[in-house]
mmCIF file of C-alpha atoms and ligand atoms in Angstrom:
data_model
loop_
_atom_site.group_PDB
_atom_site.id
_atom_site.type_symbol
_atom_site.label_atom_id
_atom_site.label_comp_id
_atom_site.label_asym_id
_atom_site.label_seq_id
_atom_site.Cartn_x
_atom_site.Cartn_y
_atom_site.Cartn_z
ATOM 1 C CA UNK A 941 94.261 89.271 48.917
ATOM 2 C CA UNK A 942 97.234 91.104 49.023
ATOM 3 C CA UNK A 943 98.686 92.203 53.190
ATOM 4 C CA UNK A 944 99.917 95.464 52.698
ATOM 5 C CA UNK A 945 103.116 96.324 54.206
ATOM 6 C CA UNK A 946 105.325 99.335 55.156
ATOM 7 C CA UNK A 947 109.019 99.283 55.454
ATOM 8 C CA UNK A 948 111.263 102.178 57.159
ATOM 9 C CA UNK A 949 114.498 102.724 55.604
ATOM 10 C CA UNK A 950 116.377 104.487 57.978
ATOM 11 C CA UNK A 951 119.210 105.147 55.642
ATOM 12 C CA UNK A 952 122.808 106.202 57.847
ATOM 13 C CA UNK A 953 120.742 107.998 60.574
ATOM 14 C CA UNK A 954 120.086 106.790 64.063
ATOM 15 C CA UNK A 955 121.766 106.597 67.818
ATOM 16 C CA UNK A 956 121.500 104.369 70.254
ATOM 17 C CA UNK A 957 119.741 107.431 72.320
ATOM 18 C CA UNK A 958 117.639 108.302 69.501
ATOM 19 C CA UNK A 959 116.683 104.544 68.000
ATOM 20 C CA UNK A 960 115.897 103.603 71.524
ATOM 21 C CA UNK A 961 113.144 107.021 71.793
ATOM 22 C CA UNK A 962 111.964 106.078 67.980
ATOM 23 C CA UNK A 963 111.127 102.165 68.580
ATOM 24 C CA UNK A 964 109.906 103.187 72.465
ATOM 25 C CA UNK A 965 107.295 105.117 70.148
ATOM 26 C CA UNK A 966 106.913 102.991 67.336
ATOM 27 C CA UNK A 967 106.209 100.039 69.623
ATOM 28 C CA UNK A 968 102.609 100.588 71.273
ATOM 29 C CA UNK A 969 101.503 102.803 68.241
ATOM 30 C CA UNK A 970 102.109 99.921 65.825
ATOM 31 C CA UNK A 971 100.751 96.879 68.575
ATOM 32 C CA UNK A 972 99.370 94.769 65.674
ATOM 33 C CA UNK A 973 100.088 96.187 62.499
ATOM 34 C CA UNK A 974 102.918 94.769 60.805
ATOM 35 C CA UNK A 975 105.639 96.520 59.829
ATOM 36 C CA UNK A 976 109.232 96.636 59.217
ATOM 37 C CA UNK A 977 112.259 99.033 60.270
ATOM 38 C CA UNK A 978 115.249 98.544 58.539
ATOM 39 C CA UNK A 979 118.421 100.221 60.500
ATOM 40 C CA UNK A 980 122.602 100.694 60.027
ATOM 41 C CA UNK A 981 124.161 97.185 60.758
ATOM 42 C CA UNK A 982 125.779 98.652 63.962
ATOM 43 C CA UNK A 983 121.637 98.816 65.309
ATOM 44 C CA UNK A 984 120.685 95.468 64.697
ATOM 45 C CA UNK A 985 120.909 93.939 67.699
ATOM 46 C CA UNK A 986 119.292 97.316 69.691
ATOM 47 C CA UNK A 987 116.625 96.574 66.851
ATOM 48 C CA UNK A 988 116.304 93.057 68.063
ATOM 49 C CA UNK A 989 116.154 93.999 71.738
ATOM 50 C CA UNK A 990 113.462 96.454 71.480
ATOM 51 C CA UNK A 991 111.400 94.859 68.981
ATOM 52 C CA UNK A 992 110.958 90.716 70.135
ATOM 53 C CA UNK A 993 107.548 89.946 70.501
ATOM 54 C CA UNK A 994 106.069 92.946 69.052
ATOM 55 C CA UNK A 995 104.045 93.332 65.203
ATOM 56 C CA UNK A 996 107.561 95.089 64.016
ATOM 57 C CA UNK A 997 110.042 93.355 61.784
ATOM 58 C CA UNK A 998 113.324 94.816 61.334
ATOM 59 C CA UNK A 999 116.389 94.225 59.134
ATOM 60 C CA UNK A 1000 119.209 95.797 57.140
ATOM 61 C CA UNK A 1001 119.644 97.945 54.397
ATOM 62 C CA UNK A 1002 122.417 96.145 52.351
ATOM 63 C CA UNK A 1003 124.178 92.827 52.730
ATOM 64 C CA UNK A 1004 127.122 91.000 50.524
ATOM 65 C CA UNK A 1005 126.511 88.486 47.203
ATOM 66 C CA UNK A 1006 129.333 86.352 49.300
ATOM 67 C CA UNK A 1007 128.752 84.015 52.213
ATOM 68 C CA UNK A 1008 131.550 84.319 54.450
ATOM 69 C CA UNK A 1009 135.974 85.017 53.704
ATOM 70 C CA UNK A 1010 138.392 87.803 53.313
ATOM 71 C CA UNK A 1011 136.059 90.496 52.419
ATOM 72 C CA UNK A 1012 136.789 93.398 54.678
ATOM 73 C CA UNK A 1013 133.807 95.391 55.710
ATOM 74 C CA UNK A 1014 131.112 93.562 54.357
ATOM 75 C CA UNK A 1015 128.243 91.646 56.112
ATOM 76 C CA UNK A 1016 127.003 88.157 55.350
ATOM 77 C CA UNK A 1017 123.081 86.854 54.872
ATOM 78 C CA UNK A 1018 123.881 84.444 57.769
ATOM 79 C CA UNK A 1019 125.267 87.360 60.335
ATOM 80 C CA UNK A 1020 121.578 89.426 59.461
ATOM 81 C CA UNK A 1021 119.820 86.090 60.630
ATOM 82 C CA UNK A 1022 121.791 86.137 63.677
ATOM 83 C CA UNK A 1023 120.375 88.994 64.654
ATOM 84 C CA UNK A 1024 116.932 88.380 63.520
ATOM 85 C CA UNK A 1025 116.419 90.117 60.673
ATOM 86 C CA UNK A 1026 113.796 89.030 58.293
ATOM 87 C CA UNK A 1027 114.171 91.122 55.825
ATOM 88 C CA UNK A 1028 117.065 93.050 54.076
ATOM 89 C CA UNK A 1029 116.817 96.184 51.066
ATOM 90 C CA UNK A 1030 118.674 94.901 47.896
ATOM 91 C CA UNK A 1031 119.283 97.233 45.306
ATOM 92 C CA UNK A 1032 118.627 100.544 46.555
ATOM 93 C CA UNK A 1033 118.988 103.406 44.295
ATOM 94 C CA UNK A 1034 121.699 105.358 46.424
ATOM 95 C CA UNK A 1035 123.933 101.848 46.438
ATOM 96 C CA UNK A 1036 123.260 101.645 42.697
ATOM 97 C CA UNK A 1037 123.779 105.157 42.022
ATOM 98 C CA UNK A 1038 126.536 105.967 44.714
ATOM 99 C CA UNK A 1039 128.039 102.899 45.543
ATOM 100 C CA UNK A 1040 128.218 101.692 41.301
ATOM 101 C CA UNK A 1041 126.056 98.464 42.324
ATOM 102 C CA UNK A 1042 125.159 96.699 38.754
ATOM 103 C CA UNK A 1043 122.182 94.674 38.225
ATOM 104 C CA UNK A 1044 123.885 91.181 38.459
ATOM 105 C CA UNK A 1045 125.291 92.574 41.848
ATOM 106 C CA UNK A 1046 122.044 93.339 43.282
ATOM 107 C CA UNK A 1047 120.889 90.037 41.378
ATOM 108 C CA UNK A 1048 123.881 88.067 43.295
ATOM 109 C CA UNK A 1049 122.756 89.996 46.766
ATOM 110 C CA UNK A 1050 119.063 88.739 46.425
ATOM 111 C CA UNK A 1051 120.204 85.583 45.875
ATOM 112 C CA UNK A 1052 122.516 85.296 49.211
ATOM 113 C CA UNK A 1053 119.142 86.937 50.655
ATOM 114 C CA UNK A 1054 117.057 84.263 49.639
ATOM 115 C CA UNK A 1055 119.288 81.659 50.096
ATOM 116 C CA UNK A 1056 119.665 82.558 53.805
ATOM 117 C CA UNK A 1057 115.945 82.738 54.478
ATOM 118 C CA UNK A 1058 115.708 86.579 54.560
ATOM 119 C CA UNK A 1059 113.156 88.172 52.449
ATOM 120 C CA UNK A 1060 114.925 90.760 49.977
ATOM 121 C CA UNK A 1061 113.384 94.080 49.411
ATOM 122 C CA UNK A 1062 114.293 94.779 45.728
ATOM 123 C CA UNK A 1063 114.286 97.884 44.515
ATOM 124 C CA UNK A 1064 113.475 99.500 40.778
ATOM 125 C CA UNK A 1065 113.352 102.770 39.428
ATOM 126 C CA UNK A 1066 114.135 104.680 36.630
ATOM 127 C CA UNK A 1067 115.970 108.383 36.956
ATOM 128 C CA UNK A 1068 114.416 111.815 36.386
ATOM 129 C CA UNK A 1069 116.714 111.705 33.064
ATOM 130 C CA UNK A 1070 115.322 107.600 32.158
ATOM 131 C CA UNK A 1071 111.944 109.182 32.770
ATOM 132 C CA UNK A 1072 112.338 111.968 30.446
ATOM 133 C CA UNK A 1073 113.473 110.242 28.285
ATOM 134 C CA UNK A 1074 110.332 107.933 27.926
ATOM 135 C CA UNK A 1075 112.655 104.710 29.064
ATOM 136 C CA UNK A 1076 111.234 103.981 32.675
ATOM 137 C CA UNK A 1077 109.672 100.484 31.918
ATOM 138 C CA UNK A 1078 112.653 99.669 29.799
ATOM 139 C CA UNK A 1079 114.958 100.278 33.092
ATOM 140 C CA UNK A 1080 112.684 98.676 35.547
ATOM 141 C CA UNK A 1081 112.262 95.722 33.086
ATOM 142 C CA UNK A 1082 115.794 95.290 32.875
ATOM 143 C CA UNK A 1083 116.370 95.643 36.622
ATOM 144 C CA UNK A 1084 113.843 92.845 37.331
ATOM 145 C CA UNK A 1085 114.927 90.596 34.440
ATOM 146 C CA UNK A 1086 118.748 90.271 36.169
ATOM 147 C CA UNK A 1087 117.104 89.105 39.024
ATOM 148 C CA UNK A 1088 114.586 86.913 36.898
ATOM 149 C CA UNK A 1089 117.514 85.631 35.018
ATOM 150 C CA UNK A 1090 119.009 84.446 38.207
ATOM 151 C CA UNK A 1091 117.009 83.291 40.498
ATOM 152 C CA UNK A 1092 113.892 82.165 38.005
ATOM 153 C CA UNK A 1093 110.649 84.065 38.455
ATOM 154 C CA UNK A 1094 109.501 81.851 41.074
ATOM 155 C CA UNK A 1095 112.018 83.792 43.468
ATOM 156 C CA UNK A 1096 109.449 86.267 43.474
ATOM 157 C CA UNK A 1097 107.269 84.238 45.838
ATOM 158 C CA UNK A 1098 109.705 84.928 48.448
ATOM 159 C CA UNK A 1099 110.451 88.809 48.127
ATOM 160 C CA UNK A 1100 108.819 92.291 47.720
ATOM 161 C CA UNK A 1101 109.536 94.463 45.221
ATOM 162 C CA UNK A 1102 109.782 98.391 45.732
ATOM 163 C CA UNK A 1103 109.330 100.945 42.972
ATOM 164 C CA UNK A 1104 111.312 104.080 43.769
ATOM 165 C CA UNK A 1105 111.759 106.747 41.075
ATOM 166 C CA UNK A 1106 115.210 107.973 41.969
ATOM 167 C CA UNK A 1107 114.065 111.774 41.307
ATOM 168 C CA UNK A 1108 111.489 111.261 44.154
ATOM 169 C CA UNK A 1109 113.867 109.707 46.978
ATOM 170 C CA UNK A 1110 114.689 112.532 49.274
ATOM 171 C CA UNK A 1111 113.706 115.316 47.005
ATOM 172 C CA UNK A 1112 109.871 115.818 48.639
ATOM 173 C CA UNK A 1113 108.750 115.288 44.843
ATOM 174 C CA UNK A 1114 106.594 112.262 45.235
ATOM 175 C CA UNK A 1115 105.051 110.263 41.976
ATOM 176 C CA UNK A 1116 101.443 111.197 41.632
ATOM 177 C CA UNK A 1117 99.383 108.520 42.666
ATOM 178 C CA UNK A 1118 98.531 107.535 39.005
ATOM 179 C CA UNK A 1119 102.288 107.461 37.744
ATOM 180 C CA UNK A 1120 103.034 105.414 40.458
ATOM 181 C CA UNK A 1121 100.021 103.012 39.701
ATOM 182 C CA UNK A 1122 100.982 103.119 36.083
ATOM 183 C CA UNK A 1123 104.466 101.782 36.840
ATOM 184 C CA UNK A 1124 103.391 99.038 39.035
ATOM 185 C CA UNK A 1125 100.731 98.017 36.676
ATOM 186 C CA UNK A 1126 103.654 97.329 34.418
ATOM 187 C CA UNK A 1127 105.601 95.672 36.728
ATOM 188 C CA UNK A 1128 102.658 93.702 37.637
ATOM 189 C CA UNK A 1129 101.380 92.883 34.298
ATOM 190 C CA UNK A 1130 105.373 91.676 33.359
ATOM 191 C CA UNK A 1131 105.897 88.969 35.792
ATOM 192 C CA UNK A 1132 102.094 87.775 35.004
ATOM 193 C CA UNK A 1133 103.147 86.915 31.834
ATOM 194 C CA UNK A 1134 105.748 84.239 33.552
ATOM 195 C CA UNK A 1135 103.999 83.638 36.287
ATOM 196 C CA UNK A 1136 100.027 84.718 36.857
ATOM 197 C CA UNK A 1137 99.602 83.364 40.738
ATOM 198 C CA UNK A 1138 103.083 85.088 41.409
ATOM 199 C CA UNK A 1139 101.816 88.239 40.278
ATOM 200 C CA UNK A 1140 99.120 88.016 42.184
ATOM 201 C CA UNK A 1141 100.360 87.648 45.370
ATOM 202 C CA UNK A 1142 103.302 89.690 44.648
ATOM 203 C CA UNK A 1143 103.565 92.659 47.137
ATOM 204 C CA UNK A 1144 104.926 96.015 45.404
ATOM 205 C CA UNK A 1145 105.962 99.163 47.691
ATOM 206 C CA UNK A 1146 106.008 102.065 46.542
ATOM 207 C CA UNK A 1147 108.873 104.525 47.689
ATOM 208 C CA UNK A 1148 109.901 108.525 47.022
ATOM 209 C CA UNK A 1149 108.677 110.765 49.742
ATOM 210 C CA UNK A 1150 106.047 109.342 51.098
ATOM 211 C CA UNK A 1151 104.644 110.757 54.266
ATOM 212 C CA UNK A 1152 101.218 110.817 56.080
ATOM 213 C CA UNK A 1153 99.936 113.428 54.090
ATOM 214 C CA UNK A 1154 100.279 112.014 50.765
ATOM 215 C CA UNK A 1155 100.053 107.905 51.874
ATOM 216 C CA UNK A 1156 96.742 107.498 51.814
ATOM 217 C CA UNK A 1157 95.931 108.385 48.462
ATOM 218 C CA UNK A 1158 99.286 106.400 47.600
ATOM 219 C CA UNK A 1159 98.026 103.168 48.985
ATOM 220 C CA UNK A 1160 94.193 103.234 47.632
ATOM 221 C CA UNK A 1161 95.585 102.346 44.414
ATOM 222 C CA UNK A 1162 95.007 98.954 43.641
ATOM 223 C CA UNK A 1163 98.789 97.623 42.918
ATOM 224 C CA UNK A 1164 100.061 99.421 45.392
ATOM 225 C CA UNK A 1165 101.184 97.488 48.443
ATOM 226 C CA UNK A 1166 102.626 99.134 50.821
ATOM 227 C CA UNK A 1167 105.674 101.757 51.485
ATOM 228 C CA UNK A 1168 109.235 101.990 51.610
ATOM 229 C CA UNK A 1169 109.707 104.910 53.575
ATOM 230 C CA UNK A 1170 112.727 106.912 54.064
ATOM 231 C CA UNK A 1171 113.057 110.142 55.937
ATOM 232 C CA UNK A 1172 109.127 110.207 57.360
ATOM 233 C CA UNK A 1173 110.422 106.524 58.923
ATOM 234 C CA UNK A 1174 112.718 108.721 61.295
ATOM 235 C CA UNK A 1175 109.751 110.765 62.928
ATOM 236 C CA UNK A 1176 107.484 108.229 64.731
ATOM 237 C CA UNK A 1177 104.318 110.281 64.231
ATOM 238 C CA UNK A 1178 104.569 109.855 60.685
ATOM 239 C CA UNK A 1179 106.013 106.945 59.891
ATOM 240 C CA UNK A 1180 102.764 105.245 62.493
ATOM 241 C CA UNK A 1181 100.031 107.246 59.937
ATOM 242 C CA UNK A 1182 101.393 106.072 57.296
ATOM 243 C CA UNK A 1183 101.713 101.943 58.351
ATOM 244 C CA UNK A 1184 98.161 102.843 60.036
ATOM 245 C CA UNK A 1185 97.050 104.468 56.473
ATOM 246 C CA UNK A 1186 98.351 101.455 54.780
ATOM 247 C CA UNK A 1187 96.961 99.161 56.758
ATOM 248 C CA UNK A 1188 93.034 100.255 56.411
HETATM 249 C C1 PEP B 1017 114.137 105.571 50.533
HETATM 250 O O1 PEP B 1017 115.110 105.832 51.213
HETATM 251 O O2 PEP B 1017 114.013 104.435 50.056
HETATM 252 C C2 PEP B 1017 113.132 106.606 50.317
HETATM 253 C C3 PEP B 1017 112.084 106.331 49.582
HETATM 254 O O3 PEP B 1017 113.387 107.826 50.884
HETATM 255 P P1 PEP B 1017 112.341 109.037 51.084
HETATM 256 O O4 PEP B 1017 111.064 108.439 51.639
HETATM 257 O O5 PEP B 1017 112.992 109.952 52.043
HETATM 258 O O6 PEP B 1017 112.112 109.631 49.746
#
């Protein structure tokens, strides 16, 4: 049986005065349910601090393909360990989309995840123009394959996979619950035909304006596996429902 989890992404938002107020809340509301907050680099060690000992996980939102070297502003697997990160988001639409990210990038990123111990949160999803144009599974396919290609499917073991239609991120337009399903299905159904027990186990988030109003619907379908949660992550109220909606 599949554990269900929830991941914030608190995208370039925060302060130490207002992280501190959101984990203070987060904290007892969460007390054994596990979830995961993933904040700016400059919070990971407030992150750390607040969080030890408690159900909450925390990491990053980004790291570099390289290990360590001349590579001015960029942050290494080994220095997201340091601060006890367990997991870090790889391949996020707005650092494909913004930042010009290509698949064998985020490919090379999950990798250096991996390879440091972290657990990468990979994210797939098709634009409102791919899904017009009837090409979603094509894109998500070929998302997943770069990673497939390197790393092998058995990477999979070690990593969650979120499916985040880039016209839903931010916009308050959130998939249906049965295009979402139908999406993960696929996604399900195409690394069963590698790997069947990977499948299986494999945990799939879904993410595009979720909030606790629409999460529980969202997470009673059966390959969906949890969240990854952007704005609603910021306002403790909601982001608890939904990890607490998730987690029934
Ligand atoms: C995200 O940032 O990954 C996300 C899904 O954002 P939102 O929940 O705000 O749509």
């Amino acid at each position: 049986m599949r554990k269900k989890l929830v991941a914030g992404n608190w995208k370039m938002h925060g302060s130490l005065a207002e992280n501190a107020a959101l984990l203070a809340a987060l904290k007892p509301a969460l007390e054994g349910i596990k979830a995961v907050v993933c904040v700016p680099f400059p919070y990971l060690a407030q992150a750390q601090a607040a969080l030890a000992g408690s159900s909450i996980a925390w990491g990053a939102q980004n790291l570099s393909e390289q290990s360590k070297g001349a590579f001015t502003g960029e942050v290494s697997a080994s220095m997201l360990l340091d601060f006890g990160c367990q997991y870090v988001i790889v391949g996020h639409s707005e650092r494909r989309s913004l930042y010009g990210e290509s698949d064998e990038l985020v490919a090379s990123k999950y990798v250096a995840a991996q390879a440091a111990g972290l657990t990468p949160i990979l994210c797939v999803g098709e634009s409102l123009d791919e899904r017009e144009s009837g090409v979603t599974e094509a894109v998500v396919a070929r998302q997943l394959d770069a990673v497939i290609k390197l790393a092998g499917v058995g990477s999979l073991a070690k990593a969650i996979v979120a499916y985040e239609p880039v016209w839903a991120i931010g916009t308050g337009k959130t998939a249906s619950p049965e295009q979402a399903q139908a999406v993960h299905a696929f996604i399900r159904s195409k690394i069963a035909a590698l790997d069947a027990d990977i499948a299986k186990q494999l945990v799939i988030q879904y993410g595009g304006s979720v909030k606790a109003a629409n999460a529980a619907e969202l997470m009673a379908q059966p390959d969906i596996d949890g969240g990854l949660i952007g704005g609603a992550s910021l306002v403790a109220d909601e982001f608890v429902a939904i990890c607490r909606a998730a987690a029934k």
